[in-house]
């Protein structure tokens, strides 16, 4: 019977939530916004490409003076330059619009900046002058050195490939951090979108004054469990709604958005890290969901629950402010406190898991703590909901909810 009731609660809660226009408006708002951004970025990129093509077709002409002797006249001429000796006259020509630009190369370009004068082409167009002035010096230096490899080394164009090892095995590096961090992204995104639903899932029945009728046919634990499970299902639906448009956008519009091609073969999927990340996200979501449901059971209105909700959000995201410390010194007392304190543990542990600083025994402790506390909070929420169902205008007293009933004497003196 209890199982049938649980199925009924889950079906009702999921159907009611998915049937609301507000839910789909909020859920689809992010993909629609992403679609609009993609369209605007694509349009902007195509416009910028057209502008760049038009600028490249119009060759820049310039005059220059060289006090260093490093500029190769042949290189400057090929790029549209003409050597002059009078800088003042050349600058006057730029001011009048007769010349596009004038470059003044000092005696020591490595220590003294090259002066560039040009006709204003806007914030982004003016960068062309510096690019051409620099290119003249670079190509001239390459010709004097005579060895392209030495020129590249002199410019610092050196590629380095690093290989590190952990316990005798090659470390995954950055590409091994990305897959576990997906669980952190999903946890944070779903919580933000569903937090209001979590908080009001029990408040709606209280404000509608129907809780007494509900509790005549349902056990509070079954009701609260059904609500929490329904939130998991709704969260899964939202994740799908977000991921599908993102994948379609990447596959279809990757070129127009200038997105880098992701080589999935370079990603490293550590099974242990992925399992730990999934369990941390699941346990954290269960804990925060149960806590918000319990807050809703205690408070008479959503307005009264707002301050507690804000506190919970702060506790959840505070580890992000110590991200540098989590990266540099995961064994510091602050990081350890964040790792084991239940409401900061999910994000802290998921970050450490992705960065490879969360030991197996630490992960086991945190995961056990999250699931165990989630079960306790579930029972707490059910008991608070039982007493909160008749408290419409005042907050439920913990002392009243957990007070033992006084034994009544059956014998009379």
Short mmCIF file of N, CA and C in Angstrom, two decimals, residues 168-254:
data_model
loop_
_atom_site.label_atom_id
_atom_site.label_comp_id
_atom_site.label_asym_id
_atom_site.label_seq_id
_atom_site.Cartn_x
_atom_site.Cartn_y
_atom_site.Cartn_z
N UNK A 168 53.60 6.39 -10.45
CA UNK A 168 54.15 5.62 -11.56
C UNK A 168 53.32 5.61 -12.82
N UNK A 169 52.11 6.19 -12.78
CA UNK A 169 51.24 6.24 -13.95
C UNK A 169 51.17 7.67 -14.48
N UNK A 170 51.01 7.78 -15.80
CA UNK A 170 50.93 9.10 -16.41
C UNK A 170 49.67 9.82 -15.94
N UNK A 171 49.83 11.06 -15.44
CA UNK A 171 48.68 11.83 -14.96
C UNK A 171 47.87 12.37 -16.12
N UNK A 172 46.56 12.47 -15.92
CA UNK A 172 45.67 12.90 -17.00
C UNK A 172 45.79 14.39 -17.28
N UNK A 173 46.15 15.18 -16.27
CA UNK A 173 46.27 16.62 -16.48
C UNK A 173 44.91 17.29 -16.61
N UNK A 174 44.90 18.40 -17.34
CA UNK A 174 43.67 19.19 -17.46
C UNK A 174 42.54 18.41 -18.12
N UNK A 175 42.85 17.58 -19.13
CA UNK A 175 41.82 16.84 -19.84
C UNK A 175 41.16 15.78 -18.94
N UNK A 176 41.81 15.45 -17.84
CA UNK A 176 41.20 14.52 -16.90
C UNK A 176 40.31 15.21 -15.87
N UNK A 177 40.42 16.56 -15.79
CA UNK A 177 39.60 17.30 -14.83
C UNK A 177 38.21 17.60 -15.38
N UNK A 178 38.11 17.72 -16.70
CA UNK A 178 36.85 18.16 -17.30
C UNK A 178 35.69 17.20 -17.03
N UNK A 179 35.82 15.88 -17.26
CA UNK A 179 34.67 14.99 -17.04
C UNK A 179 34.11 15.03 -15.61
N UNK A 180 34.95 14.98 -14.55
CA UNK A 180 34.36 15.06 -13.20
C UNK A 180 33.71 16.40 -12.89
N UNK A 181 34.21 17.47 -13.52
CA UNK A 181 33.62 18.78 -13.27
C UNK A 181 32.23 18.92 -13.86
N UNK A 182 31.86 18.04 -14.79
CA UNK A 182 30.51 18.07 -15.37
C UNK A 182 29.47 17.85 -14.28
N UNK A 183 29.78 16.98 -13.31
CA UNK A 183 28.83 16.72 -12.23
C UNK A 183 28.63 17.96 -11.37
N UNK A 184 29.69 18.74 -11.16
CA UNK A 184 29.56 19.98 -10.41
C UNK A 184 28.66 20.96 -11.15
N UNK A 185 28.85 21.07 -12.46
CA UNK A 185 28.03 21.96 -13.28
C UNK A 185 26.56 21.56 -13.22
N UNK A 186 26.30 20.27 -13.38
CA UNK A 186 24.92 19.78 -13.35
C UNK A 186 24.29 20.04 -11.98
N UNK A 187 25.03 19.73 -10.91
CA UNK A 187 24.53 19.93 -9.54
C UNK A 187 24.16 21.39 -9.31
N UNK A 188 25.05 22.28 -9.67
CA UNK A 188 24.82 23.71 -9.42
C UNK A 188 23.67 24.23 -10.28
N UNK A 189 23.65 23.85 -11.56
CA UNK A 189 22.63 24.35 -12.47
C UNK A 189 21.23 23.88 -12.06
N UNK A 190 21.11 22.59 -11.77
CA UNK A 190 19.80 22.03 -11.40
C UNK A 190 19.33 22.61 -10.08
N UNK A 191 20.25 22.77 -9.12
CA UNK A 191 19.84 23.31 -7.83
C UNK A 191 19.32 24.74 -7.97
N UNK A 192 20.02 25.56 -8.75
CA UNK A 192 19.59 26.94 -8.92
C UNK A 192 18.21 27.00 -9.56
N UNK A 193 17.96 26.15 -10.55
CA UNK A 193 16.69 26.20 -11.26
C UNK A 193 15.55 25.58 -10.47
N UNK A 194 15.86 24.61 -9.62
CA UNK A 194 14.81 23.90 -8.89
C UNK A 194 14.68 24.34 -7.43
N UNK A 195 15.51 25.26 -7.00
CA UNK A 195 15.50 25.64 -5.58
C UNK A 195 14.15 26.18 -5.15
N UNK A 196 13.54 27.00 -5.98
CA UNK A 196 12.23 27.55 -5.62
C UNK A 196 11.18 26.44 -5.54
N UNK A 197 11.27 25.48 -6.46
CA UNK A 197 10.33 24.35 -6.43
C UNK A 197 10.54 23.51 -5.17
N UNK A 198 11.79 23.33 -4.77
CA UNK A 198 12.08 22.57 -3.55
C UNK A 198 11.48 23.25 -2.32
N UNK A 199 11.64 24.57 -2.27
CA UNK A 199 11.20 25.32 -1.10
C UNK A 199 9.68 25.35 -1.00
N UNK A 200 9.00 25.45 -2.11
CA UNK A 200 7.54 25.61 -2.09
C UNK A 200 6.79 24.29 -2.24
N UNK A 201 7.50 23.17 -2.36
CA UNK A 201 6.82 21.89 -2.58
C UNK A 201 5.91 21.51 -1.41
N UNK A 202 6.30 21.88 -0.20
CA UNK A 202 5.45 21.61 0.97
C UNK A 202 4.65 22.83 1.40
N UNK A 203 5.12 24.03 1.01
CA UNK A 203 4.41 25.23 1.40
C UNK A 203 3.08 25.38 0.67
N UNK A 204 3.00 24.86 -0.55
CA UNK A 204 1.77 25.01 -1.33
C UNK A 204 0.59 24.35 -0.62
N UNK A 205 0.80 23.12 -0.13
CA UNK A 205 -0.28 22.42 0.55
C UNK A 205 -0.68 23.15 1.84
N UNK A 206 0.33 23.69 2.55
CA UNK A 206 0.01 24.40 3.79
C UNK A 206 -0.78 25.68 3.51
N UNK A 207 -0.36 26.43 2.50
CA UNK A 207 -1.03 27.68 2.19
C UNK A 207 -2.42 27.43 1.60
N UNK A 208 -2.60 26.30 0.94
CA UNK A 208 -3.91 25.95 0.38
C UNK A 208 -4.83 25.27 1.40
N UNK A 209 -4.30 25.01 2.61
CA UNK A 209 -5.08 24.41 3.70
C UNK A 209 -5.63 23.02 3.34
N UNK A 210 -4.81 22.21 2.67
CA UNK A 210 -5.28 20.87 2.30
C UNK A 210 -4.43 19.78 2.94
N UNK A 211 -3.51 20.16 3.80
CA UNK A 211 -2.59 19.17 4.36
C UNK A 211 -3.28 18.16 5.26
N UNK A 212 -4.33 18.61 6.00
CA UNK A 212 -5.01 17.66 6.88
C UNK A 212 -5.63 16.52 6.09
N UNK A 213 -6.25 16.86 4.95
CA UNK A 213 -6.87 15.82 4.12
C UNK A 213 -5.82 14.89 3.53
N UNK A 214 -4.67 15.45 3.14
CA UNK A 214 -3.61 14.63 2.56
C UNK A 214 -3.09 13.63 3.58
N UNK A 215 -2.87 14.11 4.80
CA UNK A 215 -2.29 13.25 5.84
C UNK A 215 -3.25 12.20 6.37
N UNK A 216 -4.53 12.31 6.04
CA UNK A 216 -5.47 11.25 6.44
C UNK A 216 -5.31 9.99 5.61
N UNK A 217 -4.70 10.13 4.42
CA UNK A 217 -4.52 8.98 3.53
C UNK A 217 -3.06 8.64 3.27
N UNK A 218 -2.14 9.54 3.62
CA UNK A 218 -0.73 9.33 3.32
C UNK A 218 0.11 9.47 4.57
N UNK A 219 1.14 8.64 4.68
CA UNK A 219 2.14 8.79 5.72
C UNK A 219 3.04 9.97 5.36
N UNK A 220 3.36 10.86 6.30
CA UNK A 220 4.20 12.02 5.98
C UNK A 220 5.53 11.63 5.33
N UNK A 221 6.14 10.54 5.78
CA UNK A 221 7.41 10.11 5.19
C UNK A 221 7.24 9.73 3.73
N UNK A 222 6.15 9.03 3.41
CA UNK A 222 5.87 8.67 2.02
C UNK A 222 5.65 9.92 1.18
N UNK A 223 4.92 10.88 1.73
CA UNK A 223 4.64 12.12 1.00
C UNK A 223 5.92 12.90 0.73
N UNK A 224 6.73 13.08 1.77
CA UNK A 224 7.98 13.84 1.60
C UNK A 224 8.93 13.10 0.66
N UNK A 225 9.03 11.77 0.80
CA UNK A 225 9.90 10.99 -0.08
C UNK A 225 9.44 11.13 -1.53
N UNK A 226 8.13 11.08 -1.75
CA UNK A 226 7.61 11.24 -3.11
C UNK A 226 7.94 12.59 -3.69
N UNK A 227 7.85 13.63 -2.87
CA UNK A 227 8.18 14.97 -3.35
C UNK A 227 9.66 15.08 -3.72
N UNK A 228 10.53 14.50 -2.90
CA UNK A 228 11.97 14.58 -3.17
C UNK A 228 12.32 13.78 -4.42
N UNK A 229 11.76 12.59 -4.56
CA UNK A 229 12.03 11.78 -5.76
C UNK A 229 11.51 12.48 -7.01
N UNK A 230 10.35 13.13 -6.90
CA UNK A 230 9.81 13.85 -8.05
C UNK A 230 10.72 15.00 -8.46
N UNK A 231 11.36 15.64 -7.47
CA UNK A 231 12.30 16.71 -7.79
C UNK A 231 13.53 16.17 -8.51
N UNK A 232 13.96 14.96 -8.15
CA UNK A 232 15.06 14.33 -8.88
C UNK A 232 14.67 14.10 -10.33
N UNK A 233 13.46 13.62 -10.56
CA UNK A 233 12.99 13.35 -11.92
C UNK A 233 12.89 14.64 -12.73
N UNK A 234 12.32 15.66 -12.12
CA UNK A 234 12.19 16.95 -12.80
C UNK A 234 13.57 17.52 -13.11
N UNK A 235 14.51 17.37 -12.18
CA UNK A 235 15.87 17.83 -12.43
C UNK A 235 16.52 17.12 -13.59
N UNK A 236 16.27 15.83 -13.72
CA UNK A 236 16.80 15.06 -14.85
C UNK A 236 16.22 15.58 -16.16
N UNK A 237 14.93 15.91 -16.17
CA UNK A 237 14.30 16.47 -17.36
C UNK A 237 14.95 17.79 -17.74
N UNK A 238 15.22 18.62 -16.75
CA UNK A 238 15.84 19.91 -17.04
C UNK A 238 17.25 19.74 -17.60
N UNK A 239 18.00 18.79 -17.07
CA UNK A 239 19.34 18.54 -17.60
C UNK A 239 19.28 18.16 -19.07
N UNK A 240 18.33 17.31 -19.43
CA UNK A 240 18.17 16.93 -20.83
C UNK A 240 17.81 18.13 -21.70
N UNK A 241 16.91 18.98 -21.18
CA UNK A 241 16.50 20.17 -21.94
C UNK A 241 17.68 21.09 -22.19
N UNK A 242 18.62 21.16 -21.25
CA UNK A 242 19.78 22.03 -21.43
C UNK A 242 20.85 21.40 -22.33
N UNK A 243 21.07 20.10 -22.15
CA UNK A 243 22.17 19.46 -22.86
C UNK A 243 21.89 19.29 -24.35
N UNK A 244 20.66 18.93 -24.70
CA UNK A 244 20.34 18.67 -26.10
C UNK A 244 20.57 19.91 -26.97
N UNK A 245 20.02 21.11 -26.62
CA UNK A 245 20.31 22.29 -27.45
C UNK A 245 21.79 22.65 -27.50
N UNK A 246 22.49 22.44 -26.37
CA UNK A 246 23.93 22.75 -26.35
C UNK A 246 24.69 21.85 -27.32
N UNK A 247 24.36 20.57 -27.34
CA UNK A 247 25.02 19.64 -28.25
C UNK A 247 24.68 19.97 -29.70
N UNK A 248 23.42 20.31 -29.96
CA UNK A 248 23.01 20.66 -31.32
C UNK A 248 23.74 21.92 -31.77
N UNK A 249 23.83 22.91 -30.88
CA UNK A 249 24.52 24.16 -31.22
C UNK A 249 25.99 23.90 -31.54
N UNK A 250 26.61 23.02 -30.76
CA UNK A 250 28.03 22.74 -31.00
C UNK A 250 28.24 22.02 -32.33
N UNK A 251 27.38 21.05 -32.62
CA UNK A 251 27.55 20.27 -33.85
C UNK A 251 27.23 21.09 -35.08
N UNK A 252 26.16 21.91 -35.01
CA UNK A 252 25.68 22.61 -36.20
C UNK A 252 26.37 23.96 -36.39
N UNK A 253 26.58 24.70 -35.28
CA UNK A 253 27.06 26.07 -35.39
C UNK A 253 28.50 26.23 -34.89
N UNK A 254 29.24 25.16 -34.77
CA UNK A 254 30.60 25.26 -34.25
C UNK A 254 31.48 26.15 -35.10
#
